[in-house]
Every structure is written in C-alpha cells, then in structure tokens.
Tab-separated table of C-alpha atoms in Angstrom:
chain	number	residue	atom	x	y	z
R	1030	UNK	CA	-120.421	129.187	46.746
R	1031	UNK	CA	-118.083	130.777	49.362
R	1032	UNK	CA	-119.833	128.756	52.074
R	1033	UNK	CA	-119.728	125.575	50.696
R	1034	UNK	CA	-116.118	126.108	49.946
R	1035	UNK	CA	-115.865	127.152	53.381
R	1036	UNK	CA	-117.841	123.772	54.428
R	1037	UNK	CA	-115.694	121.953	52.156
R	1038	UNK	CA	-112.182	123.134	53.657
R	1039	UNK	CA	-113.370	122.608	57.079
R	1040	UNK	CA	-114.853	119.265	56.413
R	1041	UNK	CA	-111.334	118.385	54.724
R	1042	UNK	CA	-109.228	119.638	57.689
R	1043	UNK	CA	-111.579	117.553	60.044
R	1044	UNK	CA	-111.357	114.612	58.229
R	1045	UNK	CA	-107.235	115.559	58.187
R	1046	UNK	CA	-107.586	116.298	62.035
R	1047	UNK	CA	-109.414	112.611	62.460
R	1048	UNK	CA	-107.099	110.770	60.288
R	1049	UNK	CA	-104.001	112.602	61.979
R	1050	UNK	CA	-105.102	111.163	65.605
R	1051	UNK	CA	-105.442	107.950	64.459
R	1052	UNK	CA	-101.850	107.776	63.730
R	1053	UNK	CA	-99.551	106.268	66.355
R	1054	UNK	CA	-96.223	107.420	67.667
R	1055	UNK	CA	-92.804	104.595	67.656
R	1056	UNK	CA	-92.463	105.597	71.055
R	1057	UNK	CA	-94.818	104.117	73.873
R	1058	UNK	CA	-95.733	105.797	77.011
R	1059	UNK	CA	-94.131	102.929	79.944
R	1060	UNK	CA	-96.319	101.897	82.799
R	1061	UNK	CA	-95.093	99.981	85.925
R	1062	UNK	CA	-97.899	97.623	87.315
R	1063	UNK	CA	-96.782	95.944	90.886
R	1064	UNK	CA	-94.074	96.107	93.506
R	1065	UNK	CA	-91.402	94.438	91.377
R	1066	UNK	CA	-90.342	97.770	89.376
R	1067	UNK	CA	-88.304	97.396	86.312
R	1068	UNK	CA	-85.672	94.975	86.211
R	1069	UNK	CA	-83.672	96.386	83.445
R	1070	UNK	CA	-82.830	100.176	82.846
R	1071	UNK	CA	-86.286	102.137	81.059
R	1072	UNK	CA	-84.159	102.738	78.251
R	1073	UNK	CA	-83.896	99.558	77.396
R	1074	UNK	CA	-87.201	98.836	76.939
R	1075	UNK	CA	-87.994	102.118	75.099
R	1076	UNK	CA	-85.552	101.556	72.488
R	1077	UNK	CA	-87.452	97.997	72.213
R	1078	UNK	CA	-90.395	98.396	72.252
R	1079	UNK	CA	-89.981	101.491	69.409
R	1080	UNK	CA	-88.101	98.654	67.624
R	1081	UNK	CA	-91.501	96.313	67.853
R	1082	UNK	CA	-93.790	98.880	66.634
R	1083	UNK	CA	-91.786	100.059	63.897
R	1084	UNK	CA	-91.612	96.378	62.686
R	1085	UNK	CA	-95.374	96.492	60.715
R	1086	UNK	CA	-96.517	99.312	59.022
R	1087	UNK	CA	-100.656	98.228	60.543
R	1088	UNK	CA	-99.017	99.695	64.067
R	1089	UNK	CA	-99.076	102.850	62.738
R	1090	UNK	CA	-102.669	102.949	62.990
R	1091	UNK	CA	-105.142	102.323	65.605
R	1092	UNK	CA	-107.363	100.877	63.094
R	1093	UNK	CA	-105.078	98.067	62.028
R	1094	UNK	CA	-102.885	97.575	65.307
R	1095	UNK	CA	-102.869	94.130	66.774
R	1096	UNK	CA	-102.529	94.677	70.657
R	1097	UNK	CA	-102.345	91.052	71.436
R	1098	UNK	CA	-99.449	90.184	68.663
R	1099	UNK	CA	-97.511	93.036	70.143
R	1100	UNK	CA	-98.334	92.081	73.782
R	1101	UNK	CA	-96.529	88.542	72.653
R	1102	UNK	CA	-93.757	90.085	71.103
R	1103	UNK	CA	-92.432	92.164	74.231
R	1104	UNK	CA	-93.075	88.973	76.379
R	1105	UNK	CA	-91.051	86.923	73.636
R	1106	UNK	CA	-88.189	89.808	73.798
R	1107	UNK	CA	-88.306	90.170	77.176
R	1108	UNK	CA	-88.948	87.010	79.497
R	1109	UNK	CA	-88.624	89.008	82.295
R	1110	UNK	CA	-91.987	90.777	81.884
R	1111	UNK	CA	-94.680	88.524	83.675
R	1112	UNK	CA	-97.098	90.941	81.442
R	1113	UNK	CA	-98.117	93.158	78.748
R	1114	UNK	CA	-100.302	95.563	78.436
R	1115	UNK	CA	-101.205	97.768	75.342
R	1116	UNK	CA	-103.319	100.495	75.539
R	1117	UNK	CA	-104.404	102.756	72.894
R	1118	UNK	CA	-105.229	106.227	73.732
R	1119	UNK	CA	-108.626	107.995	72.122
R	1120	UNK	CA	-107.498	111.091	71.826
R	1121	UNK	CA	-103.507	110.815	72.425
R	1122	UNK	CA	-101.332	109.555	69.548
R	1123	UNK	CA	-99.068	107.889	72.173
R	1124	UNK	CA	-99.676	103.904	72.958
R	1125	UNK	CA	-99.173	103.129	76.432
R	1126	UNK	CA	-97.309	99.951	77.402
R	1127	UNK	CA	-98.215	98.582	81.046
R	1128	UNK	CA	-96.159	95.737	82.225
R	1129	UNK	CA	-95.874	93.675	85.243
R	1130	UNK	CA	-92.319	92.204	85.598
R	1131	UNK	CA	-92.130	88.464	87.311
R	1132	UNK	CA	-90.679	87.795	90.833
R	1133	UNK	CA	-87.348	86.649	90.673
R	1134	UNK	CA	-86.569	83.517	92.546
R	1135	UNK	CA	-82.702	82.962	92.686
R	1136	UNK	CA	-79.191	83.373	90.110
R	1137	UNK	CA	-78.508	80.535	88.656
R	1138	UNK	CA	-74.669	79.963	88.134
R	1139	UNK	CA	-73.587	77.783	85.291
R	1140	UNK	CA	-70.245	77.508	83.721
R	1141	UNK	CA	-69.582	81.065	82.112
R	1142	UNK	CA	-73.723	81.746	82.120
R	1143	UNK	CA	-75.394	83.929	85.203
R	1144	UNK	CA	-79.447	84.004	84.646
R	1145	UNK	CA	-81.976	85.356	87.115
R	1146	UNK	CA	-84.528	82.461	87.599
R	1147	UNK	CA	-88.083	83.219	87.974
R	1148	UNK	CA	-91.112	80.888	90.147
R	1149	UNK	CA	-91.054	78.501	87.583
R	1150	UNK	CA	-87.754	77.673	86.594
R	1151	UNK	CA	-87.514	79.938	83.205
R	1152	UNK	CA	-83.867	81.603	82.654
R	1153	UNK	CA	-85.346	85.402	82.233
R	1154	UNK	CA	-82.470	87.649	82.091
R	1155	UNK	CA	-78.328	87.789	82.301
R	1156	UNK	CA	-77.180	88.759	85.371
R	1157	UNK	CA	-75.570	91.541	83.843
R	1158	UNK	CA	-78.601	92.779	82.237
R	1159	UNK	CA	-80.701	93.272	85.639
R	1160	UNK	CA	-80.372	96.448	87.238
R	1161	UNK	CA	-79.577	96.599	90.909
R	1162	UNK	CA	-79.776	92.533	91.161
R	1163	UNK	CA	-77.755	93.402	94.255
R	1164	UNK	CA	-80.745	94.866	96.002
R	1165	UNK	CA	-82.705	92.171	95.014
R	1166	UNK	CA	-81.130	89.920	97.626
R	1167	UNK	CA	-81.299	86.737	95.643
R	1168	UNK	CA	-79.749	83.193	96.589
R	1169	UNK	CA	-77.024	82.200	93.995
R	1170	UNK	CA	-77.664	78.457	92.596
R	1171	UNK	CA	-74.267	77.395	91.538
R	1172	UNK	CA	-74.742	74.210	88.792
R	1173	UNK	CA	-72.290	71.546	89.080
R	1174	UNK	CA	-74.209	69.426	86.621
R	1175	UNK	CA	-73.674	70.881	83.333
R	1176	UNK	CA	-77.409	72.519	82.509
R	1177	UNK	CA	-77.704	74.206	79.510
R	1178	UNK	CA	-78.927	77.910	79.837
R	1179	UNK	CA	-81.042	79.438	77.120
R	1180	UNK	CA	-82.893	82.280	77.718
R	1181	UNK	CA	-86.476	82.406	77.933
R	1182	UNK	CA	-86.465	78.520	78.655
R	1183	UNK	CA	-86.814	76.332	81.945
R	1184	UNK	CA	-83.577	75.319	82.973
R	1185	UNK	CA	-85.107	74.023	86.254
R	1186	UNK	CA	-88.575	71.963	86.446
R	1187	UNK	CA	-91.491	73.246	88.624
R	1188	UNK	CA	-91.115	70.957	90.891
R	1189	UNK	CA	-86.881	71.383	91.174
R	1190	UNK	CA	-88.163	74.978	91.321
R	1191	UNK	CA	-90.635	75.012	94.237
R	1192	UNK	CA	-88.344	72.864	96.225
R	1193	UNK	CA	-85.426	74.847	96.255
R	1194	UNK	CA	-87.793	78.707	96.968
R	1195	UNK	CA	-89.424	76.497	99.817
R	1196	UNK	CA	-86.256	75.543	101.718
R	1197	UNK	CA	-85.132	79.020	101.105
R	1198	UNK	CA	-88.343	79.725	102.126
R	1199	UNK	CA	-88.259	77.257	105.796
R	1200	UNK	CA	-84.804	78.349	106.901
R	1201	UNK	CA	-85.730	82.479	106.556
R	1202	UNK	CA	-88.688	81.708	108.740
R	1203	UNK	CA	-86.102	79.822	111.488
R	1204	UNK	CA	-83.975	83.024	111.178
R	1205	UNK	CA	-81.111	81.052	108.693
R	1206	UNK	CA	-80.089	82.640	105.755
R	1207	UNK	CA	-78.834	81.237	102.990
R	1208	UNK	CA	-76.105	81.622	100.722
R	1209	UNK	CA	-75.596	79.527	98.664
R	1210	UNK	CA	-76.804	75.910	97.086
R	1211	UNK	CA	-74.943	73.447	94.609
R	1212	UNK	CA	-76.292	71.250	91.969
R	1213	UNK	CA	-73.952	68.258	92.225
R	1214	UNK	CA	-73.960	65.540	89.135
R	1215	UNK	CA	-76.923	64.265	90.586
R	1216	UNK	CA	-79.963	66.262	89.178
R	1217	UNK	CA	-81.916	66.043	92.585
R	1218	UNK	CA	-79.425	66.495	94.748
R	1219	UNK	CA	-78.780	69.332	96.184
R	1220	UNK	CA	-75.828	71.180	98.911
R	1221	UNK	CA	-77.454	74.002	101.102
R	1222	UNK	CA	-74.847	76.504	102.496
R	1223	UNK	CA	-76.299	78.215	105.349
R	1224	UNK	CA	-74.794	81.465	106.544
R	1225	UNK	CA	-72.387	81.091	109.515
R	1226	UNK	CA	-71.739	77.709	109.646
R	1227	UNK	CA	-69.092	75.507	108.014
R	1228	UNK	CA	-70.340	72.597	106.942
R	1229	UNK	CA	-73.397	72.189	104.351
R	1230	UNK	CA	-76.589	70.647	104.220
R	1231	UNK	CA	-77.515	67.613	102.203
R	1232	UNK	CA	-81.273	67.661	100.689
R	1233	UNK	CA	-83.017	65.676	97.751
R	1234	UNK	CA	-85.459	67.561	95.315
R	1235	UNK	CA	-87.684	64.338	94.998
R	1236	UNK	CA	-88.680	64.936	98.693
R	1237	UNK	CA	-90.615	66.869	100.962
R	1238	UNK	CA	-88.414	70.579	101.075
R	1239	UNK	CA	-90.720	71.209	104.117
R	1240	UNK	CA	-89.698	68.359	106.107
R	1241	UNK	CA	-86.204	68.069	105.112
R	1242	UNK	CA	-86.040	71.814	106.233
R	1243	UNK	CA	-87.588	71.093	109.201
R	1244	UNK	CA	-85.096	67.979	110.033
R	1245	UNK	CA	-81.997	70.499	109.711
R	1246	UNK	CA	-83.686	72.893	111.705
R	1247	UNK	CA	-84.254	70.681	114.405
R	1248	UNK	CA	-80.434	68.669	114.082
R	1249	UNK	CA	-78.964	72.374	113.842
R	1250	UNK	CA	-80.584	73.371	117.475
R	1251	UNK	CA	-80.001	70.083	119.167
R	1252	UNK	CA	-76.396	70.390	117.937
R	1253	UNK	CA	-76.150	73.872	118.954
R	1254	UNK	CA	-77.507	72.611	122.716
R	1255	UNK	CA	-74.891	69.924	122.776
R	1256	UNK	CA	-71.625	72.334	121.528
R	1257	UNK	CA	-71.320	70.176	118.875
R	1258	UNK	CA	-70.416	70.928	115.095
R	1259	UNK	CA	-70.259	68.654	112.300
R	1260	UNK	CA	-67.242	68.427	110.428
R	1261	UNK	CA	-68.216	68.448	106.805
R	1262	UNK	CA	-72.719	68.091	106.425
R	1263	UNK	CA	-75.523	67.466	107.686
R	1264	UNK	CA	-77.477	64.655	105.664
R	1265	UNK	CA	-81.614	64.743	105.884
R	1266	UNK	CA	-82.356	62.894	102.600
R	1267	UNK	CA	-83.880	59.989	104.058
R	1268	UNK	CA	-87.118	59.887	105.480
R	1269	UNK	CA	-86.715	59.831	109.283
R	1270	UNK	CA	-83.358	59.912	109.887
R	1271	UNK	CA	-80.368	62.556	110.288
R	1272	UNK	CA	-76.480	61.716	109.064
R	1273	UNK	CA	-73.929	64.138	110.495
R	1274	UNK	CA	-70.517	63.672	109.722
C-alpha cells in the first residue's frame, strides 16, 4: 500500500509538473528578424503584446492558443510590423514573438498629421512614435492636397507609391539628394526639391518616374555646362520635352 501511494503521489505531481508547463506566461520572449530593427522602443511592444495575450483566457494554454489570431492581432496593433511570428516553446512556459518590421519609404506631412509611409503607401506609425526616425534618413512628403491620414490605411496608391521611391531612387544613383517633395492640389502632381539648388522640379505620377528622372538629370548637367540656373523649376512632365523657367 505504501508503494502505490508512493506511485500515486508521483503520478499526481507528474501530471501537476505536465499540466504546469503547458501554461503560458503574459510576457513573450521578442525576436528581431531582418536588418530593419525595431522601429518603436521594446517596451512598447512588451507591454502590447502582454496586453494581447491576456485578452482570452485559451492563451493561457498551449493546448487552446491560436497562433495565427494572435499573429493578426499584433499586425492589426502594430502596422509597422511587416510580420509575426509566434512560437511556442516545448519545454519553456515563455511564447516567443519573432517579427520582421517593414521598410520605411518616406514621412508623409499632412496638416497637423506626421506618418512614416511604408513600400506600399500604408500610414504605419506617427512620427513621434518611431524611434530614431532621424537615423532612418527618410525623404519628408509634405501634402498640399488635403489627404486624410488614418493609420494602418493607404494614404498613397501603389502606383503614387512606387513613383515617388523610384525618383528618390534615380536621383541617389546620379549623386542628388533629395529633400523634400510637395503634393500640390493636383493628386499626380508632384514638386521635387533637390538638395543645393533653388528652384524645384516638376514631375507627374501618371508617368514614367524613370524617365522623368532621367530628363532632369540630363537638363540639370547641360545647365550646369552652360552656367545657367533656372529661376523658379524645371518642368519634365511631358513626354519629350524640358520647360525651364
């Protein structure tokens, strides 16, 4: 009879053991997956992510946890995280959270709102939310056209999007930096302000950013040959031809 109680205590204190380790901690173990780092403080996505898994009771256990809900949830909190990863330990009692944060593209300026802007147009994060956006060397998009900023939503379309990163994209290849572009009234429009010079650049989104970029590129050195410097812009909108005034 002592032996089976024996049996039975340790057979209770495994099952206790088992049971135990199949609990989950609030607080996640965070992973950094590619060269983008963390664009807000690791604090702040502790104290959220602790807030998603204390939401549901089921993420208290590995048995009922729903990885791909919470996966959703952090990218739904946090636009700024390309991806989510949750991993559940086997022995450990601490989830691990691996995420992959998206490339930023520019700062978009609008009225009293200041969003990072990622590849494809989405408003990801305040400006004053992003840690070190200094370092991150961005190009500031000032809006002169009224667009509504919402978090988490396009406030630029692809295509606006992959014009604007490709003449940013032409003129740091020809050794021009730029500093800054407006978004006049006119949606497609655009006024390129490249750095050291005093007049701007006139582009249209519905074109070719490669060979508009090209066109200024090409007016900008022939000018520079010639001494001469336009007054106010430098107009390659149309197809083929340059207007300087």
């Amino acid at each position: 009879m002592f032996y089976i109680a024996i049996n039975g205590i340790l057979v209770a204190c495994f099952i206790l053991f088992v049971g135990y380790l199949c609990t989950l901690k609030d607080a996640p173990l965070i992973a950094i997956n590619g060269k983008n780092g963390l664009l807000r403080q690791p604090s702040d996505y502790q104290q959220s992510f602790n807030a998603i898994l204390r939401s549901s009771i089921f993420n208290k256990s590995k048995f009922t946890i729903n990885t791909s809900n919470l996966s959703r949830a952090i990218q739904e909190k946090h636009p700024e995280i390309g991806s989510a990863t949750v991993v559940i330990p086997f022995f450990s009692r601490q989830p691990k959270v691996v995420i992959t944060s998206i490339k930023p593209a520019f700062i978009l300026n609008s009225k009293n709102d200041s969003y990072m802007i990622d590849e494809y147009g989405v408003a990801v994060a305040p400006v004053q939310d992003v840690q070190n956006i200094a370092g991150l060397d961005l190009v500031t998009i000032t809006d002169e056209a009224g667009i509504q900023i919402e978090q988490g939503k396009p406030v630029l379309s692809q295509e606006q999007t992959n014009f604007i990163r490709e003449v940013i994209s032409q003129l740091s290849l020809a050794g021009k930096k730029v500093i800054t572009i407006s978004i006049p009234v006119s949606a497609y429009d655009i006024k390129v302000q490249p750095k050291d010079v005093t007049y701007y650049v006139k582009m249209n989104m519905q074109g070719d950013a490669r060979a508009q970029a090209g066109k200024y590129i090409a007016t900008e050195k022939e000018l520079s040959q010639t001494k001469k410097t336009p007054t106010e812009y430098i107009d390659v909108r149309v197809d083929e031809r340059v207007y300087i005034k």
